[in-house]
Short mmCIF file of C-alpha atoms in Angstrom, two decimals:
data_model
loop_
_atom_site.label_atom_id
_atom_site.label_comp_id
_atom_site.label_asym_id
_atom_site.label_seq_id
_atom_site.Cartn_x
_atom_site.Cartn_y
_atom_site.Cartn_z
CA UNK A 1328 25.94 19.90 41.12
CA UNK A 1329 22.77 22.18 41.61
CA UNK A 1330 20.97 22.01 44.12
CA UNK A 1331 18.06 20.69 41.85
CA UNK A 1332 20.62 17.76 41.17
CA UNK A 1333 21.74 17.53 44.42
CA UNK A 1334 17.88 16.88 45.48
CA UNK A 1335 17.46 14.83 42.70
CA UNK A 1336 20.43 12.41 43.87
CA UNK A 1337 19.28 12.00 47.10
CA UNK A 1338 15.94 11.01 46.68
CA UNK A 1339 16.17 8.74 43.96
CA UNK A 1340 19.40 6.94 45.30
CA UNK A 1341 17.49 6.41 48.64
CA UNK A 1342 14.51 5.24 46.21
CA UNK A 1343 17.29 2.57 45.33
CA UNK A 1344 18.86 2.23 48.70
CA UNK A 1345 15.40 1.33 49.74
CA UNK A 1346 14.42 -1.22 47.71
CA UNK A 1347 17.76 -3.16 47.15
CA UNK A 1348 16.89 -4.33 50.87
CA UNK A 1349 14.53 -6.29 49.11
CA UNK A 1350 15.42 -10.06 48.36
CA UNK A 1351 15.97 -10.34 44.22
CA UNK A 1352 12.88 -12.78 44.34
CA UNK A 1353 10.63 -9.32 45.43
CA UNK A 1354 12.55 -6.99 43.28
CA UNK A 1355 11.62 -9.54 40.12
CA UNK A 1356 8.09 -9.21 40.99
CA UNK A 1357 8.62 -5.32 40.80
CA UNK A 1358 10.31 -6.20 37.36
CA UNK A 1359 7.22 -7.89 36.31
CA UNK A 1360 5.22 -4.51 37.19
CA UNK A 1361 7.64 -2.34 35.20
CA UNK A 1362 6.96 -4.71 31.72
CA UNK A 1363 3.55 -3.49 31.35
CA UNK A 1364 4.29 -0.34 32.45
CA UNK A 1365 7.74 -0.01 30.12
CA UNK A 1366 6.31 -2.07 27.30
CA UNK A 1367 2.75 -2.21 27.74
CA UNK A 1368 1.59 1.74 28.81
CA UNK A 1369 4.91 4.01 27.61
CA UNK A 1370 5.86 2.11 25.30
CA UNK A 1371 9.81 3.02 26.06
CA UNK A 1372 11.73 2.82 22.73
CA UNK A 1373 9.40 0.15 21.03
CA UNK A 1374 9.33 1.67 17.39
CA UNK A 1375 13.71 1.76 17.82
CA UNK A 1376 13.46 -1.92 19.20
CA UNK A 1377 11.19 -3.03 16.58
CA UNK A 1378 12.67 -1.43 13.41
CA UNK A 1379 16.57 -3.12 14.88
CA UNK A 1380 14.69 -6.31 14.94
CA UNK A 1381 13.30 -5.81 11.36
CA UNK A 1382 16.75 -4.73 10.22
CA UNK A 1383 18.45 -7.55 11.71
CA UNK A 1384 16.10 -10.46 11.45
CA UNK A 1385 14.33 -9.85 7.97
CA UNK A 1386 13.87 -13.78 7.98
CA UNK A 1387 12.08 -14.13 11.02
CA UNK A 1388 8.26 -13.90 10.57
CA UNK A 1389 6.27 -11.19 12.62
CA UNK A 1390 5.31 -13.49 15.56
CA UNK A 1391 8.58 -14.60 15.85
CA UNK A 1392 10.05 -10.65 16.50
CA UNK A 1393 7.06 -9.95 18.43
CA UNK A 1394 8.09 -12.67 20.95
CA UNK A 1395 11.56 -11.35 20.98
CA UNK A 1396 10.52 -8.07 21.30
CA UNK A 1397 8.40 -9.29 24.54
CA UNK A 1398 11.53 -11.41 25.46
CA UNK A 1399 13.79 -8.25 25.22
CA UNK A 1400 11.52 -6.24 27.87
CA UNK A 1401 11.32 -8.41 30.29
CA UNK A 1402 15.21 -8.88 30.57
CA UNK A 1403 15.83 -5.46 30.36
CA UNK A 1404 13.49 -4.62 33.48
CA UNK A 1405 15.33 -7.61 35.13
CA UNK A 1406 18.72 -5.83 34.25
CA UNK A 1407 16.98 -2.62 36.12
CA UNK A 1408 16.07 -4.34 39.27
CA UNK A 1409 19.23 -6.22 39.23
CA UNK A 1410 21.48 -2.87 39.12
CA UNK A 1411 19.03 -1.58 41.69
CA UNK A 1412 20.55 -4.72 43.64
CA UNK A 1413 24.12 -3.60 43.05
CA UNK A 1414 23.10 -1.04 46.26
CA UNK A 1415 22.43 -3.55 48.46
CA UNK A 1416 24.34 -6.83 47.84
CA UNK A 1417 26.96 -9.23 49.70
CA UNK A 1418 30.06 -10.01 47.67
CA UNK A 1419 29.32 -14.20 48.41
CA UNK A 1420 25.55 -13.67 46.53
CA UNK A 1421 27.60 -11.65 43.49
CA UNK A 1422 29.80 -14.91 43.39
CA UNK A 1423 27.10 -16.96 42.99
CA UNK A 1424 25.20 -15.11 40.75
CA UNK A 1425 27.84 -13.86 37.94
CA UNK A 1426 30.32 -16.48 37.85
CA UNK A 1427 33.92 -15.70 35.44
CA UNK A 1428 34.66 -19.26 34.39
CA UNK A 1429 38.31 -18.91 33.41
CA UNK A 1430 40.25 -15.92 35.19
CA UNK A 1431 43.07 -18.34 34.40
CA UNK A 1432 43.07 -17.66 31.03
CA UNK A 1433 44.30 -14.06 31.96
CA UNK A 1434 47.17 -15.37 34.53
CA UNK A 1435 50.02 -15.88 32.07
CA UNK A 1436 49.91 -11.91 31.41
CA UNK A 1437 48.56 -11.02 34.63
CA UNK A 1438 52.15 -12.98 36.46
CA UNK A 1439 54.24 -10.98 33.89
CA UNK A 1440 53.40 -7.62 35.42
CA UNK A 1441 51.05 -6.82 31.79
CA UNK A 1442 47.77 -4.53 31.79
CA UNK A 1443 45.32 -5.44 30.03
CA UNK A 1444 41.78 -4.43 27.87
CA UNK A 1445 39.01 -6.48 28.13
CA UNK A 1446 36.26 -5.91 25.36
CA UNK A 1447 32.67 -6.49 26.29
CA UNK A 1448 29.36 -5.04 25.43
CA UNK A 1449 26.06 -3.95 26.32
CA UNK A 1450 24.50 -8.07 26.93
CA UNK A 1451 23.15 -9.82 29.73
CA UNK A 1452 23.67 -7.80 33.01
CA UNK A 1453 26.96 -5.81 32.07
CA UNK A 1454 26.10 -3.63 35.34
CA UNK A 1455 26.92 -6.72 37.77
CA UNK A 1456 30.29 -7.63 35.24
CA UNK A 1457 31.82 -4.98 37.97
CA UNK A 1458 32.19 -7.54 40.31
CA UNK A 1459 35.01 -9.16 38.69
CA UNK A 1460 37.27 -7.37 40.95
CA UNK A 1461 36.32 -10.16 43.44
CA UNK A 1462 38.00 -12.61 41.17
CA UNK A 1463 41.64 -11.24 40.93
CA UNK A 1464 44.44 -9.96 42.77
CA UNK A 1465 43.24 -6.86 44.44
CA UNK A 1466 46.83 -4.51 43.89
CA UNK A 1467 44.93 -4.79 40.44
CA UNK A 1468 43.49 -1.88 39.40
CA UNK A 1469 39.83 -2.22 37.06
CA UNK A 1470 38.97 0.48 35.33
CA UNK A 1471 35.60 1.03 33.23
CA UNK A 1472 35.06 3.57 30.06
CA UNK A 1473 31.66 4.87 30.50
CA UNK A 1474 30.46 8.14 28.50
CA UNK A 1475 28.96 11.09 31.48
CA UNK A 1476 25.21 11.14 31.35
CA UNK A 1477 23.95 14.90 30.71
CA UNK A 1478 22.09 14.93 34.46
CA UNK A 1479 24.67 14.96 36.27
CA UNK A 1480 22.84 13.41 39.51
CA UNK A 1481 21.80 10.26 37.47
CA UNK A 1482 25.41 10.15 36.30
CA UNK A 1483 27.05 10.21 40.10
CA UNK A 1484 23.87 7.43 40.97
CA UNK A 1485 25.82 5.50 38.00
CA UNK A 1486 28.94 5.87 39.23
CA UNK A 1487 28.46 5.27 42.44
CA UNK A 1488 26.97 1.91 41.89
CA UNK A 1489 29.27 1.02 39.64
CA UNK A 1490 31.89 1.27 42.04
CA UNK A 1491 30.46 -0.82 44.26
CA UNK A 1492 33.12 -3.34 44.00
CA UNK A 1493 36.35 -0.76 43.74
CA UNK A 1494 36.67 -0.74 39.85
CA UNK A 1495 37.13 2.53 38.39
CA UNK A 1496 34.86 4.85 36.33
CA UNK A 1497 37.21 6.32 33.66
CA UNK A 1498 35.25 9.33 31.56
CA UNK A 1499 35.48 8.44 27.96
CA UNK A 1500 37.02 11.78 26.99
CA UNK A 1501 39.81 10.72 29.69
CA UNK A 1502 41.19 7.31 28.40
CA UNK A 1503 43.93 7.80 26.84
CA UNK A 1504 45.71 9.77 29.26
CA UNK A 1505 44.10 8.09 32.29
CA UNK A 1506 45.86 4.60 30.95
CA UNK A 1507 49.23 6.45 30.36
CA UNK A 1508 48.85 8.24 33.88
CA UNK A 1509 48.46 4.63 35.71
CA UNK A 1510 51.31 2.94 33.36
CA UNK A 1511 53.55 5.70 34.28
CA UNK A 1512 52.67 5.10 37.97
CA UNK A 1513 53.45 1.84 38.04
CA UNK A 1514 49.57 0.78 38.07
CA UNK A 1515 49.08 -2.82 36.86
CA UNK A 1516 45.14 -2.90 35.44
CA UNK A 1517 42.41 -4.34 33.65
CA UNK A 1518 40.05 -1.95 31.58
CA UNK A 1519 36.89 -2.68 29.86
CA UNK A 1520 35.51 -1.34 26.73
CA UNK A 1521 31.36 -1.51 26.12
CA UNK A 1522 32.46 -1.22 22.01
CA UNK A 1523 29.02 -2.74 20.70
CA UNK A 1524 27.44 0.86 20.38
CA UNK A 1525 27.27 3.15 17.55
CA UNK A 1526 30.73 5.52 17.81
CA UNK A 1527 31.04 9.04 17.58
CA UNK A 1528 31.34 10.60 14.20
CA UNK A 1529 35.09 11.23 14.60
CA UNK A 1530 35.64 7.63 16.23
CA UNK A 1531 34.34 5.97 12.66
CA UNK A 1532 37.72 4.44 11.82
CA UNK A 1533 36.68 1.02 10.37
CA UNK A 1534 33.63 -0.38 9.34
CA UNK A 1535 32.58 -4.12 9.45
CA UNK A 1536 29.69 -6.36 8.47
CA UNK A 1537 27.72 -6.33 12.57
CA UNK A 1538 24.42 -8.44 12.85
CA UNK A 1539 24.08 -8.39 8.92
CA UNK A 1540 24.24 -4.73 8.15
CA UNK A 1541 28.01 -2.77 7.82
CA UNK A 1542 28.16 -0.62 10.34
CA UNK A 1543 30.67 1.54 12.12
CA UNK A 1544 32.69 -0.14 14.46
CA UNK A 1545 34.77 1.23 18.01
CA UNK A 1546 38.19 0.67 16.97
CA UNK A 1547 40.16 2.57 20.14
CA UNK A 1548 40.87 -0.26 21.97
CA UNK A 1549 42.92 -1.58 19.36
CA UNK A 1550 44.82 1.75 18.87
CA UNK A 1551 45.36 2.29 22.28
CA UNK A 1552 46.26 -1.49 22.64
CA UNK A 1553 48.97 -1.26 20.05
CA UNK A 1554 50.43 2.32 21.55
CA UNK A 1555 50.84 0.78 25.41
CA UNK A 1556 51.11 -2.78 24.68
CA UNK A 1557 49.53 -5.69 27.23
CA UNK A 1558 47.03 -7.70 26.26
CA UNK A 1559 43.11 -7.85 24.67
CA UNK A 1560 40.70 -10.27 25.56
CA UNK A 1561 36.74 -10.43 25.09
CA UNK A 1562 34.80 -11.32 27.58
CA UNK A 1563 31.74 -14.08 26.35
CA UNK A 1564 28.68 -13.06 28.49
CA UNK A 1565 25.85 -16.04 28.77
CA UNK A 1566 22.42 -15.62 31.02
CA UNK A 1567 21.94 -19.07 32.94
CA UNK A 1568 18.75 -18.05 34.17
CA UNK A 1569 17.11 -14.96 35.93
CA UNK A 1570 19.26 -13.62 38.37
CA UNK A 1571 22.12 -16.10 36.85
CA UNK A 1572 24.81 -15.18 34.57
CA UNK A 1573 28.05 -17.24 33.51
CA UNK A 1574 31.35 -15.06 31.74
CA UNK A 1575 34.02 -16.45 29.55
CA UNK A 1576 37.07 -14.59 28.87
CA UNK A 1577 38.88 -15.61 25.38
CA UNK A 1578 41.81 -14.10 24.64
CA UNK A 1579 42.34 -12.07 21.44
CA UNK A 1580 46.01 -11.25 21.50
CA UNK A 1581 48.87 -10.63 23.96
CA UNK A 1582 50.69 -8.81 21.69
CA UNK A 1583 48.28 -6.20 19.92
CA UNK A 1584 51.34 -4.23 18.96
CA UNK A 1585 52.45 -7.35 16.41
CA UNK A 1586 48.95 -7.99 14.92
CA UNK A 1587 47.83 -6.79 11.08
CA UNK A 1588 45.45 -3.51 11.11
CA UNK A 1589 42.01 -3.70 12.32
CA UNK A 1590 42.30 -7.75 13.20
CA UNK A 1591 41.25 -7.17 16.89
CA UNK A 1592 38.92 -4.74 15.99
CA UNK A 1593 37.44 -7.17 13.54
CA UNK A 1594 37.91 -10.22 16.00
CA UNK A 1595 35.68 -8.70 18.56
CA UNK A 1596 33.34 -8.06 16.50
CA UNK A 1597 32.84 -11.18 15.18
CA UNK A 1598 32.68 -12.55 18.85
CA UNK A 1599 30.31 -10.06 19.88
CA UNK A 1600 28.01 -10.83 17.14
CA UNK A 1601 28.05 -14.48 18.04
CA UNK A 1602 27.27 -13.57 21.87
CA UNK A 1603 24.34 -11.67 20.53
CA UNK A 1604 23.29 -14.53 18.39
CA UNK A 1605 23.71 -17.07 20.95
CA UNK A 1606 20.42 -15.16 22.73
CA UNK A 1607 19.20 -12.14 21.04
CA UNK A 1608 16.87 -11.08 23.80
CA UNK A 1609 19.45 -10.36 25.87
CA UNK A 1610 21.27 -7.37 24.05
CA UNK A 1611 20.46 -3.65 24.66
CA UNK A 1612 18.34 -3.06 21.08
CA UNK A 1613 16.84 0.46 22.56
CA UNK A 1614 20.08 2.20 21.19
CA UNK A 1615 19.78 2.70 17.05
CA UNK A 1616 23.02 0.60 16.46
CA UNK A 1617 22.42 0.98 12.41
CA UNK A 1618 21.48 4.81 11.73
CA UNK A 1619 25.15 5.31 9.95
CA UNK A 1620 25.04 1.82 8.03
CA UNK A 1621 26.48 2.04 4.65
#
């Protein structure tokens, strides 16, 4: 990094450092600042939020968005606070706080030696899903696809946080032969896929029906899936309340070679979009998911 970067990192992580000492109950009155600063004074992303909203819920009448809208803000300044936690956290208060209902439902394939890709997307607090290392064998590696941020300081803050509990930041550009380098060596793993975003242009395999409008669709973990074999499950994110957050996994298939053409693509999204429904508010609607609908 530059030195500019280098400068950058510092200060801001020890920003973070800082104020993750605080208890969550402090850091959600800091939360409650950053709404009317966010929503209220910049305005961060409204006009993208609102025309989603309009896109997606054409039915609903203006109040109705408005209060999502409002609803969406305030959980996504909880979600900031929250990862600012991630820096200053016990692993007994993660347990409590993000609880994986079912790691059971992963065993059968997990005792037969089998890898596996977890699909999951960009709902509830997908920052503190990291922590499901503390939930399973730890000669189990968990990797995480993320895409490098352009400032490169922010990106290592990222990182860094989100190996807080050991999982494993894989660059997107990297996946494929970062999964055949850890088969190869022998590397049993679990590796999540955030494939409820809009994909590149040379990613736009399949298209699907997503939240009412047909849309592009991430289809790589299915490819990759069928090329290396294991197993594909999606994991069902639910917010209990503030600070509170309760995970499902549901298995797709546990043998993705043997399954017709874009059926786990099309599964997942069909279980994402239900996760979305189940609680709009708590989906990330400040990325514009629909620009290449068709």
């Amino acid at each position: 990094m530059k030195w500019s970067e280098k400068i950058l990192y510092a200060l801001v992580f020890a920003w973070m450092k800082l104020h993750a000492l605080l208890p969550l109950g402090m850091l959600y009155l800091l939360s409650d600042f950053l709404y009317l600063v966010v929503y209220k004074v910049v305005k961060y992303r409204v006009d993208v939020v609102r025309e989603n909203m309009q896109l997606v819920f054409p039915h609903k009448s203006e109040a109705e968005r408005r209060q999502l809208e409002q609803d969406f803000y305030h959980h996504f300044c909880d979600y900031f606070v929250e990862t600012i936690k991630l820096c200053h956290i016990s692993d007994d208060e993660m347990r409590k706080r993000i609880v994986f209902e079912n790691p059971e439902e992963l065993d059968n394939e997990i005792k037969k030696g089998k890898s596996g890709f977890l699909f999951l997307g960009h709902y509830g607090n997908w920052e503190w899903v990291t922590s499901i290392t503390l939930h399973f064998d730890k000669n189990i590696r968990f990797g995480q696809i993320y895409r490098p941020l352009r400032n490169r300081a922010i990106d290592r803050i990222f990182l860094k946080i989100r190996s807080r509990f050991h999982s494993v930041g894989i660059p997107k550009e990297d996946t494929f032969r970062e999964i055949v380098r850890w088969q190869r060596s022998g590397v049993q793993s679990i590796i999540g896929f955030m494939a409820d975003q809009n994909p590149s242009a040379r990613n736009m395999h399949y298209w699907t029906p997503f939240l009412g409008r047909e849309v592009p669709i991430f289809n790589g973990v299915e490819r990759i899936s069928k090329k290396m074999g294991g197993y594909v499950a999606f994991l069902n994110v639910r917010k209990v309340k503030r600070g509170y957050y309760s995970c499902r996994f549901e298995m797709i298939t546990t043998t993705p070679e043997a399954e017709p053409e874009n059926l786990i693509t099309e599964t997942y999204a069909r279980k994402m979009e239900a996760t979305i429904l189940q609680n709009p508010a708590y989906w990330l609607w400040t990325h514009r998911r629909w620009k290449n609908e068709r």
